[in-house]
Amino acid sequence: MGDEPLILGIETSCDETGVGIVRGHTLLADALASSVDEHARFGGVVPEVASRAHLEAIVPTMDRALREAGVTIADIDAIAVTAGPGLAGALLVGVAAAKGYAVAAEKPVYGVNHLAAHVAVDTLEHGPLPAPAIAMLVSGGHSSLLLVDDLARGVTPLGATIDDAAGEAFDKVARLLGLPFPGGPYIDREARAGDPASIGFPRGLTAARDLAAHRYDFSFSGLKTAVARWVEGRRRAGEPVPVADVAASFQEAVCDVLTGKALAACRAHGVDTLVIGGGVAANSRLRAMAEQRAQRYGIRVRVPRPGLCTDNGAMVAALGAHLVAAGVAPSRLDLPADSALPLTTVSV
């Protein structure tokens, strides 16, 4: 292990300032500073607030990660940083910091794709990815299915969200139910006391005509609207809203669609490994349903522990380590921050 390069990763795509350090597939440090509490009163992430929070947190978080790993910046072999996608201002903070540290310490820098990093982080717990694998990324802004042959060289998109991503739907439904932001953990918590079969919410893009055009695509806007109408109907009738039952039924609909499409992709492509990443991958029902259904088909489900599902520097460092090991050339020092970086671009 000692001969493997030491990689530092910087993540600032949204509201988490993360710095991770890895050697190969071994995580040495994962320091995080979150500004989520500052956004909660607005019911969502405010880009300018996030950018300012990153500016304040980046140096202390870097110092904390180096102390935790017991190394100095001079010991680092390469620096990886999220170059996109994400909030433009937030990304700029991380990219500028990575360039500054790279120049000061004379280290190569790798600008990497945030979504590919959510796939790479699984290697820190479960080892190298088998080839090929299917990856399902579910987060606040993205719900995607990918065919992964060689993560260092690129991925093949199979499907994506065409409106609200799963994480967005969780946040919006939580707001309807009077639950705090971010909605995912609170919906998950409430759902444990509810009946997932109590309300028959729709499963978007699962009808035969939709599957013909959108076999692996996702749509949660209609589900969100259905929940809103159901809740409004109860309130108009002066009846109490059974929050736990609504949360459980909504969550069941989301997880049913996600797991159904992911496992269908695995079977269609002859793949026996499904990797689930992104913030929604921390959802307890999604993890349980995916594993239960996958067993029927002999498919292995790999999901990082919840702390590695949400945005963090460890995932960026993990992807950086993968790129270095694969012999991928570093980025130029004038690498840009690209808020719309496509999934097919793993490094810039």
mmCIF file of C-alpha atoms in Angstrom:
data_model
loop_
_atom_site.group_PDB
_atom_site.id
_atom_site.type_symbol
_atom_site.label_atom_id
_atom_site.label_comp_id
_atom_site.label_asym_id
_atom_site.label_seq_id
_atom_site.Cartn_x
_atom_site.Cartn_y
_atom_site.Cartn_z
ATOM 1 C CA MET A 1 0.000 0.000 0.000
ATOM 2 C CA GLY A 2 2.861 2.382 0.802
ATOM 3 C CA ASP A 3 3.927 2.474 -2.868
ATOM 4 C CA GLU A 4 0.540 3.715 -4.029
ATOM 5 C CA PRO A 5 0.206 7.466 -4.691
ATOM 6 C CA LEU A 6 -1.311 9.705 -2.032
ATOM 7 C CA ILE A 7 -4.242 11.642 -3.506
ATOM 8 C CA LEU A 8 -6.083 14.611 -2.028
ATOM 9 C CA GLY A 9 -9.621 15.428 -3.176
ATOM 10 C CA ILE A 10 -11.555 18.690 -2.899
ATOM 11 C CA GLU A 11 -15.359 18.854 -3.218
ATOM 12 C CA THR A 12 -17.353 22.120 -3.319
ATOM 13 C CA SER A 13 -20.113 21.495 -5.866
ATOM 14 C CA CYS A 14 -23.051 22.402 -3.620
ATOM 15 C CA ASP A 15 -23.335 22.982 0.142
ATOM 16 C CA GLU A 16 -20.636 20.633 1.476
ATOM 17 C CA THR A 17 -16.975 21.628 1.687
ATOM 18 C CA GLY A 18 -15.116 18.323 1.612
ATOM 19 C CA VAL A 19 -11.444 17.378 1.633
ATOM 20 C CA GLY A 20 -10.485 13.710 1.472
ATOM 21 C CA ILE A 21 -7.154 11.910 1.329
ATOM 22 C CA VAL A 22 -6.700 8.375 0.027
ATOM 23 C CA ARG A 23 -3.884 6.001 -0.761
ATOM 24 C CA GLY A 24 -5.095 3.541 -3.360
ATOM 25 C CA HIS A 25 -8.431 2.265 -2.023
ATOM 26 C CA THR A 26 -7.608 3.187 1.575
ATOM 27 C CA LEU A 27 -9.307 6.254 3.063
ATOM 28 C CA LEU A 28 -6.984 8.208 5.346
ATOM 29 C CA ALA A 29 -9.031 11.353 5.964
ATOM 30 C CA ASP A 30 -12.489 12.686 5.178
ATOM 31 C CA ALA A 31 -12.987 16.198 6.539
ATOM 32 C CA LEU A 32 -16.306 17.940 5.931
ATOM 33 C CA ALA A 33 -17.877 21.321 6.631
ATOM 34 C CA SER A 34 -21.552 21.721 5.787
ATOM 35 C CA SER A 35 -23.549 24.900 5.236
ATOM 36 C CA VAL A 36 -26.873 23.036 5.148
ATOM 37 C CA ASP A 37 -28.142 24.750 8.300
ATOM 38 C CA GLU A 38 -27.675 28.140 6.635
ATOM 39 C CA HIS A 39 -29.874 27.039 3.721
ATOM 40 C CA ALA A 40 -32.567 25.302 5.770
ATOM 41 C CA ARG A 41 -34.468 28.513 6.519
ATOM 42 C CA PHE A 42 -34.804 29.108 2.760
ATOM 43 C CA GLY A 43 -36.018 25.570 2.072
ATOM 44 C CA GLY A 44 -33.210 24.959 -0.425
ATOM 45 C CA VAL A 45 -29.618 25.746 -1.300
ATOM 46 C CA VAL A 46 -28.882 29.423 -1.999
ATOM 47 C CA PRO A 47 -25.895 29.561 -4.407
ATOM 48 C CA GLU A 48 -24.350 32.777 -3.058
ATOM 49 C CA VAL A 49 -24.627 31.571 0.537
ATOM 50 C CA ALA A 50 -23.000 28.284 -0.457
ATOM 51 C CA SER A 51 -20.125 30.036 -2.237
ATOM 52 C CA ARG A 52 -19.350 32.258 0.740
ATOM 53 C CA ALA A 53 -19.497 29.276 3.087
ATOM 54 C CA HIS A 54 -16.973 27.415 0.929
ATOM 55 C CA LEU A 55 -14.633 30.406 1.023
ATOM 56 C CA GLU A 56 -14.729 30.405 4.802
ATOM 57 C CA ALA A 57 -14.410 26.644 5.185
ATOM 58 C CA ILE A 58 -11.909 25.516 2.552
ATOM 59 C CA VAL A 59 -8.657 26.275 4.400
ATOM 60 C CA PRO A 60 -9.754 24.983 7.843
ATOM 61 C CA THR A 61 -11.183 21.843 6.214
ATOM 62 C CA MET A 62 -7.946 21.289 4.293
ATOM 63 C CA ASP A 63 -5.895 21.681 7.479
ATOM 64 C CA ARG A 64 -8.164 19.254 9.324
ATOM 65 C CA ALA A 65 -7.864 16.595 6.599
ATOM 66 C CA LEU A 66 -4.065 16.827 6.523
ATOM 67 C CA ARG A 67 -3.908 16.504 10.320
ATOM 68 C CA GLU A 68 -6.304 13.556 10.291
ATOM 69 C CA ALA A 69 -4.182 11.751 7.680
ATOM 70 C CA GLY A 70 -0.933 12.681 9.416
ATOM 71 C CA VAL A 71 0.603 14.152 6.259
ATOM 72 C CA THR A 72 1.558 17.531 4.841
ATOM 73 C CA ILE A 73 0.662 19.026 1.483
ATOM 74 C CA ALA A 74 4.241 18.238 0.396
ATOM 75 C CA ASP A 75 3.528 14.521 0.890
ATOM 76 C CA ILE A 76 0.577 14.580 -1.525
ATOM 77 C CA ASP A 77 1.256 13.136 -4.988
ATOM 78 C CA ALA A 78 -1.721 14.679 -6.805
ATOM 79 C CA ILE A 79 -4.753 16.869 -6.122
ATOM 80 C CA ALA A 80 -8.200 16.065 -7.522
ATOM 81 C CA VAL A 81 -11.036 18.581 -7.488
ATOM 82 C CA THR A 82 -14.673 18.583 -8.566
ATOM 83 C CA ALA A 83 -14.760 20.656 -11.767
ATOM 84 C CA GLY A 84 -18.486 20.040 -12.387
ATOM 85 C CA PRO A 85 -21.369 19.669 -12.507
ATOM 86 C CA GLY A 86 -22.659 21.839 -9.684
ATOM 87 C CA LEU A 87 -23.239 25.446 -8.654
ATOM 88 C CA ALA A 88 -20.905 27.673 -10.662
ATOM 89 C CA GLY A 89 -19.772 29.882 -7.788
ATOM 90 C CA ALA A 90 -19.300 26.955 -5.432
ATOM 91 C CA LEU A 91 -17.263 25.023 -7.995
ATOM 92 C CA LEU A 92 -15.017 28.026 -8.582
ATOM 93 C CA VAL A 93 -13.991 28.085 -4.927
ATOM 94 C CA GLY A 94 -12.825 24.474 -5.004
ATOM 95 C CA VAL A 95 -11.122 24.728 -8.398
ATOM 96 C CA ALA A 96 -9.294 27.913 -7.387
ATOM 97 C CA ALA A 97 -8.183 26.327 -4.111
ATOM 98 C CA ALA A 98 -6.939 23.209 -5.915
ATOM 99 C CA LYS A 99 -4.933 25.308 -8.354
ATOM 100 C CA GLY A 100 -3.448 27.347 -5.524
ATOM 101 C CA TYR A 101 -2.344 24.310 -3.530
ATOM 102 C CA ALA A 102 -1.091 22.598 -6.707
ATOM 103 C CA VAL A 103 1.071 25.552 -7.683
ATOM 104 C CA ALA A 104 2.369 26.121 -4.158
ATOM 105 C CA ALA A 105 3.282 22.458 -3.636
ATOM 106 C CA GLU A 106 4.222 21.766 -7.278
ATOM 107 C CA LYS A 107 1.685 18.940 -7.614
ATOM 108 C CA PRO A 108 -0.411 17.833 -10.611
ATOM 109 C CA VAL A 109 -4.119 18.618 -10.494
ATOM 110 C CA TYR A 110 -7.048 16.586 -11.853
ATOM 111 C CA GLY A 111 -10.402 18.240 -12.535
ATOM 112 C CA VAL A 112 -13.000 15.485 -12.177
ATOM 113 C CA ASN A 113 -16.698 14.866 -12.651
ATOM 114 C CA HIS A 114 -18.748 15.013 -9.452
ATOM 115 C CA LEU A 115 -21.095 12.243 -10.591
ATOM 116 C CA ALA A 116 -18.307 9.865 -11.592
ATOM 117 C CA ALA A 117 -16.813 10.478 -8.155
ATOM 118 C CA HIS A 118 -20.032 9.163 -6.576
ATOM 119 C CA VAL A 119 -19.322 5.883 -8.390
ATOM 120 C CA ALA A 120 -15.617 5.817 -7.490
ATOM 121 C CA VAL A 121 -16.196 6.282 -3.753
ATOM 122 C CA ASP A 122 -17.610 2.770 -3.517
ATOM 123 C CA THR A 123 -14.113 1.393 -4.136
ATOM 124 C CA LEU A 124 -13.032 2.714 -0.741
ATOM 125 C CA GLU A 125 -15.347 0.178 0.908
ATOM 126 C CA HIS A 126 -15.736 -2.643 -1.566
ATOM 127 C CA GLY A 127 -12.544 -2.592 -3.638
ATOM 128 C CA PRO A 128 -12.126 -2.248 -7.414
ATOM 129 C CA LEU A 129 -15.232 -2.051 -9.568
ATOM 130 C CA PRO A 130 -15.977 -5.122 -11.678
ATOM 131 C CA ALA A 131 -16.179 -4.450 -15.394
ATOM 132 C CA PRO A 132 -18.793 -3.925 -16.550
ATOM 133 C CA ALA A 133 -21.083 -2.626 -13.817
ATOM 134 C CA ILE A 134 -24.303 -0.635 -13.777
ATOM 135 C CA ALA A 135 -24.235 2.501 -11.638
ATOM 136 C CA MET A 136 -27.345 4.316 -10.458
ATOM 137 C CA LEU A 137 -26.710 7.839 -9.212
ATOM 138 C CA VAL A 138 -29.521 9.412 -7.200
ATOM 139 C CA SER A 139 -29.064 12.836 -5.662
ATOM 140 C CA GLY A 140 -30.675 16.242 -5.351
ATOM 141 C CA GLY A 141 -30.109 17.181 -8.963
ATOM 142 C CA HIS A 142 -29.499 13.891 -10.732
ATOM 143 C CA SER A 143 -31.112 10.507 -11.216
ATOM 144 C CA SER A 144 -29.014 8.595 -13.733
ATOM 145 C CA LEU A 145 -28.272 5.061 -14.890
ATOM 146 C CA LEU A 146 -24.822 4.398 -16.318
ATOM 147 C CA LEU A 147 -23.005 1.477 -17.877
ATOM 148 C CA VAL A 148 -19.459 1.518 -16.475
ATOM 149 C CA ASP A 149 -16.813 -0.423 -18.387
ATOM 150 C CA ASP A 150 -13.776 1.640 -17.409
ATOM 151 C CA LEU A 151 -14.429 4.582 -15.099
ATOM 152 C CA ALA A 152 -11.139 6.236 -16.001
ATOM 153 C CA ARG A 153 -12.011 6.352 -19.691
ATOM 154 C CA GLY A 154 -15.674 7.276 -19.453
ATOM 155 C CA VAL A 155 -19.160 5.903 -18.885
ATOM 156 C CA THR A 156 -22.146 5.181 -21.117
ATOM 157 C CA PRO A 157 -25.355 6.947 -20.031
ATOM 158 C CA LEU A 158 -28.407 4.694 -20.225
ATOM 159 C CA GLY A 159 -31.019 6.970 -18.698
ATOM 160 C CA ALA A 160 -31.518 10.136 -16.702
ATOM 161 C CA THR A 161 -34.178 12.250 -15.063
ATOM 162 C CA ILE A 162 -36.337 14.216 -17.483
ATOM 163 C CA ASP A 163 -37.734 16.574 -14.821
ATOM 164 C CA ASP A 164 -37.451 16.397 -11.027
ATOM 165 C CA ALA A 165 -34.661 14.157 -9.753
ATOM 166 C CA ALA A 166 -35.363 11.856 -6.808
ATOM 167 C CA GLY A 167 -33.650 14.130 -4.311
ATOM 168 C CA GLU A 168 -35.605 17.157 -5.498
ATOM 169 C CA ALA A 169 -38.847 15.222 -5.064
ATOM 170 C CA PHE A 170 -37.883 14.257 -1.511
ATOM 171 C CA ASP A 171 -37.201 17.913 -0.648
ATOM 172 C CA LYS A 172 -40.457 19.157 -2.180
ATOM 173 C CA VAL A 173 -42.619 16.490 -0.570
ATOM 174 C CA ALA A 174 -40.950 17.107 2.788
ATOM 175 C CA ARG A 175 -41.859 20.774 2.487
ATOM 176 C CA LEU A 176 -45.491 19.819 1.722
ATOM 177 C CA LEU A 177 -45.539 17.741 4.905
ATOM 178 C CA GLY A 178 -43.951 20.452 7.037
ATOM 179 C CA LEU A 179 -40.681 18.542 7.432
ATOM 180 C CA PRO A 180 -37.273 20.251 7.523
ATOM 181 C CA PHE A 181 -34.713 20.643 4.726
ATOM 182 C CA PRO A 182 -33.034 18.588 3.380
ATOM 183 C CA GLY A 183 -36.057 16.351 3.064
ATOM 184 C CA GLY A 184 -34.516 12.931 2.422
ATOM 185 C CA PRO A 185 -33.513 11.969 5.977
ATOM 186 C CA TYR A 186 -36.781 13.281 7.455
ATOM 187 C CA ILE A 187 -38.967 11.438 4.925
ATOM 188 C CA ASP A 188 -36.969 8.275 5.625
ATOM 189 C CA ARG A 189 -37.450 8.696 9.380
ATOM 190 C CA GLU A 190 -41.187 9.390 9.168
ATOM 191 C CA ALA A 191 -41.752 6.523 6.728
ATOM 192 C CA ARG A 192 -40.596 3.941 9.254
ATOM 193 C CA ALA A 193 -43.814 4.498 11.219
ATOM 194 C CA GLY A 194 -46.055 4.557 8.146
ATOM 195 C CA ASP A 195 -47.759 2.067 5.829
ATOM 196 C CA PRO A 196 -46.137 2.094 2.364
ATOM 197 C CA ALA A 197 -49.240 0.476 0.842
ATOM 198 C CA SER A 198 -51.726 2.944 2.315
ATOM 199 C CA ILE A 199 -51.748 5.339 -0.673
ATOM 200 C CA GLY A 200 -51.294 4.271 -4.292
ATOM 201 C CA PHE A 201 -49.072 7.022 -5.660
ATOM 202 C CA PRO A 202 -48.074 6.781 -9.353
ATOM 203 C CA ARG A 203 -44.845 5.269 -10.683
ATOM 204 C CA GLY A 204 -43.571 7.647 -13.365
ATOM 205 C CA LEU A 205 -42.437 6.376 -16.786
ATOM 206 C CA THR A 206 -43.333 2.751 -16.052
ATOM 207 C CA ALA A 207 -46.362 2.343 -18.351
ATOM 208 C CA ALA A 208 -45.740 0.323 -21.522
ATOM 209 C CA ARG A 209 -45.895 3.367 -23.806
ATOM 210 C CA ASP A 210 -43.461 5.278 -21.603
ATOM 211 C CA LEU A 211 -41.031 2.380 -21.375
ATOM 212 C CA ALA A 212 -40.821 2.268 -25.169
ATOM 213 C CA ALA A 213 -39.369 5.789 -25.267
ATOM 214 C CA HIS A 214 -37.892 6.133 -21.783
ATOM 215 C CA ARG A 215 -36.825 2.621 -20.759
ATOM 216 C CA TYR A 216 -34.200 3.817 -18.258
ATOM 217 C CA ASP A 217 -35.258 7.435 -17.741
ATOM 218 C CA PHE A 218 -36.812 8.816 -14.566
ATOM 219 C CA SER A 219 -39.600 11.286 -13.847
ATOM 220 C CA PHE A 220 -40.685 12.284 -10.358
ATOM 221 C CA SER A 221 -42.548 15.510 -11.126
ATOM 222 C CA GLY A 222 -45.873 13.731 -11.549
ATOM 223 C CA LEU A 223 -45.381 11.846 -8.299
ATOM 224 C CA LYS A 224 -44.643 15.075 -6.453
ATOM 225 C CA THR A 225 -47.797 16.633 -7.899
ATOM 226 C CA ALA A 226 -49.873 13.588 -6.939
ATOM 227 C CA VAL A 227 -48.669 13.837 -3.350
ATOM 228 C CA ALA A 228 -49.438 17.566 -3.286
ATOM 229 C CA ARG A 229 -52.998 17.013 -4.579
ATOM 230 C CA TRP A 230 -53.621 14.219 -2.091
ATOM 231 C CA VAL A 231 -52.408 16.323 0.836
ATOM 232 C CA GLU A 232 -54.363 19.381 -0.322
ATOM 233 C CA GLY A 233 -57.508 17.278 -0.666
ATOM 234 C CA ARG A 234 -57.229 16.110 2.933
ATOM 235 C CA ARG A 235 -56.697 19.641 4.180
ATOM 236 C CA ARG A 236 -59.647 21.015 2.195
ATOM 237 C CA ALA A 237 -61.830 18.331 3.738
ATOM 238 C CA GLY A 238 -60.629 19.343 7.187
ATOM 239 C CA GLU A 239 -59.059 15.938 7.753
ATOM 240 C CA PRO A 240 -55.648 15.381 9.333
ATOM 241 C CA VAL A 241 -52.750 14.469 7.048
ATOM 242 C CA PRO A 242 -51.195 11.126 8.074
ATOM 243 C CA VAL A 243 -47.609 12.278 7.587
ATOM 244 C CA ALA A 244 -46.026 8.872 8.225
ATOM 245 C CA ASP A 245 -48.293 7.109 5.720
ATOM 246 C CA VAL A 246 -47.772 9.785 3.058
ATOM 247 C CA ALA A 247 -43.999 9.660 3.577
ATOM 248 C CA ALA A 248 -43.937 5.858 3.426
ATOM 249 C CA SER A 249 -46.152 5.652 0.326
ATOM 250 C CA PHE A 250 -44.195 8.367 -1.487
ATOM 251 C CA GLN A 251 -40.858 6.787 -0.583
ATOM 252 C CA GLU A 252 -42.104 3.378 -1.725
ATOM 253 C CA ALA A 253 -43.062 4.788 -5.128
ATOM 254 C CA VAL A 254 -39.652 6.401 -5.612
ATOM 255 C CA CYS A 255 -37.720 3.312 -4.544
ATOM 256 C CA ASP A 256 -39.935 1.016 -6.626
ATOM 257 C CA VAL A 257 -39.145 2.969 -9.793
ATOM 258 C CA LEU A 258 -35.440 3.367 -9.047
ATOM 259 C CA THR A 259 -34.794 -0.275 -8.240
ATOM 260 C CA GLY A 260 -37.023 -1.568 -11.019
ATOM 261 C CA LYS A 261 -35.219 0.364 -13.739
ATOM 262 C CA ALA A 262 -31.749 -0.268 -12.325
ATOM 263 C CA LEU A 263 -32.246 -4.022 -12.136
ATOM 264 C CA ALA A 264 -33.843 -4.080 -15.585
ATOM 265 C CA ALA A 265 -30.694 -2.391 -16.920
ATOM 266 C CA CYS A 266 -28.481 -4.959 -15.200
ATOM 267 C CA ARG A 267 -30.430 -7.863 -16.693
ATOM 268 C CA ALA A 268 -30.612 -6.344 -20.176
ATOM 269 C CA HIS A 269 -26.854 -5.781 -20.286
ATOM 270 C CA GLY A 270 -25.872 -9.045 -18.618
ATOM 271 C CA VAL A 271 -24.315 -7.235 -15.653
ATOM 272 C CA ASP A 272 -24.228 -8.805 -12.196
ATOM 273 C CA THR A 273 -23.147 -5.771 -10.147
ATOM 274 C CA LEU A 274 -25.220 -2.680 -9.348
ATOM 275 C CA VAL A 275 -23.519 0.274 -7.677
ATOM 276 C CA ILE A 276 -25.791 2.886 -6.079
ATOM 277 C CA GLY A 277 -24.376 6.302 -5.228
ATOM 278 C CA GLY A 278 -25.447 9.847 -4.417
ATOM 279 C CA GLY A 279 -27.234 11.346 -1.439
ATOM 280 C CA VAL A 280 -30.481 9.402 -1.934
ATOM 281 C CA ALA A 281 -28.454 6.172 -1.736
ATOM 282 C CA ALA A 282 -28.383 6.788 2.023
ATOM 283 C CA ASN A 283 -32.146 6.100 2.099
ATOM 284 C CA SER A 284 -32.747 2.961 4.157
ATOM 285 C CA ARG A 285 -35.730 1.740 2.106
ATOM 286 C CA LEU A 286 -33.875 2.110 -1.209
ATOM 287 C CA ARG A 287 -30.934 0.105 0.111
ATOM 288 C CA ALA A 288 -33.171 -2.646 1.507
ATOM 289 C CA MET A 289 -35.434 -2.888 -1.549
ATOM 290 C CA ALA A 290 -32.515 -2.972 -3.993
ATOM 291 C CA GLU A 291 -30.784 -5.788 -2.119
ATOM 292 C CA GLN A 292 -33.976 -7.783 -1.671
ATOM 293 C CA ARG A 293 -34.985 -7.585 -5.329
ATOM 294 C CA ALA A 294 -31.445 -8.078 -6.641
ATOM 295 C CA GLN A 295 -31.159 -11.421 -4.858
ATOM 296 C CA ARG A 296 -33.849 -12.862 -7.129
ATOM 297 C CA TYR A 297 -31.590 -12.337 -10.153
ATOM 298 C CA GLY A 298 -28.202 -13.088 -8.617
ATOM 299 C CA ILE A 299 -27.180 -9.427 -8.828
ATOM 300 C CA ARG A 300 -24.827 -7.974 -6.235
ATOM 301 C CA VAL A 301 -25.679 -4.517 -4.890
ATOM 302 C CA ARG A 302 -22.843 -2.278 -3.739
ATOM 303 C CA VAL A 303 -23.760 0.830 -1.759
ATOM 304 C CA PRO A 304 -21.259 2.922 0.244
ATOM 305 C CA ARG A 305 -22.024 3.629 3.872
ATOM 306 C CA PRO A 306 -24.392 6.610 4.251
ATOM 307 C CA GLY A 307 -21.603 9.062 5.149
ATOM 308 C CA LEU A 308 -19.932 8.410 1.793
ATOM 309 C CA CYS A 309 -23.168 8.683 -0.216
ATOM 310 C CA THR A 310 -23.595 12.403 0.374
ATOM 311 C CA ASP A 311 -21.092 14.876 -1.119
ATOM 312 C CA ASN A 312 -17.591 14.538 0.338
ATOM 313 C CA GLY A 313 -13.926 14.958 -0.504
ATOM 314 C CA ALA A 314 -13.211 11.237 -0.163
ATOM 315 C CA MET A 315 -15.140 10.459 -3.340
ATOM 316 C CA VAL A 316 -13.148 13.026 -5.324
ATOM 317 C CA ALA A 317 -9.881 11.645 -3.971
ATOM 318 C CA ALA A 318 -11.032 8.106 -4.851
ATOM 319 C CA LEU A 319 -11.687 9.087 -8.459
ATOM 320 C CA GLY A 320 -8.384 10.940 -8.571
ATOM 321 C CA ALA A 321 -6.587 7.823 -7.353
ATOM 322 C CA HIS A 322 -8.329 5.774 -10.043
ATOM 323 C CA LEU A 323 -7.251 8.226 -12.759
ATOM 324 C CA VAL A 324 -3.645 8.306 -11.552
ATOM 325 C CA ALA A 325 -3.486 4.496 -11.389
ATOM 326 C CA ALA A 326 -4.877 4.292 -14.929
ATOM 327 C CA GLY A 327 -2.195 6.642 -16.236
ATOM 328 C CA VAL A 328 -4.597 9.435 -17.193
ATOM 329 C CA ALA A 329 -2.787 12.725 -17.808
ATOM 330 C CA PRO A 330 -3.376 15.567 -15.301
ATOM 331 C CA SER A 331 -5.500 18.572 -16.172
ATOM 332 C CA ARG A 332 -4.015 21.860 -17.293
ATOM 333 C CA LEU A 333 -3.662 24.540 -14.653
ATOM 334 C CA ASP A 334 -6.187 26.681 -16.517
ATOM 335 C CA LEU A 335 -8.884 24.006 -16.110
ATOM 336 C CA PRO A 336 -12.350 25.581 -15.869
ATOM 337 C CA ALA A 337 -15.240 25.002 -13.512
ATOM 338 C CA ASP A 338 -18.121 23.714 -15.629
ATOM 339 C CA SER A 339 -21.527 23.767 -13.924
ATOM 340 C CA ALA A 340 -22.978 21.642 -16.750
ATOM 341 C CA LEU A 341 -20.117 19.154 -17.148
ATOM 342 C CA PRO A 342 -21.600 16.143 -18.982
ATOM 343 C CA LEU A 343 -21.569 12.678 -17.449
ATOM 344 C CA THR A 344 -19.466 11.373 -20.313
ATOM 345 C CA THR A 345 -16.538 13.609 -19.288
ATOM 346 C CA VAL A 346 -14.872 11.965 -16.289
ATOM 347 C CA SER A 347 -11.856 14.293 -16.162
ATOM 348 C CA VAL A 348 -11.132 17.653 -17.804
#
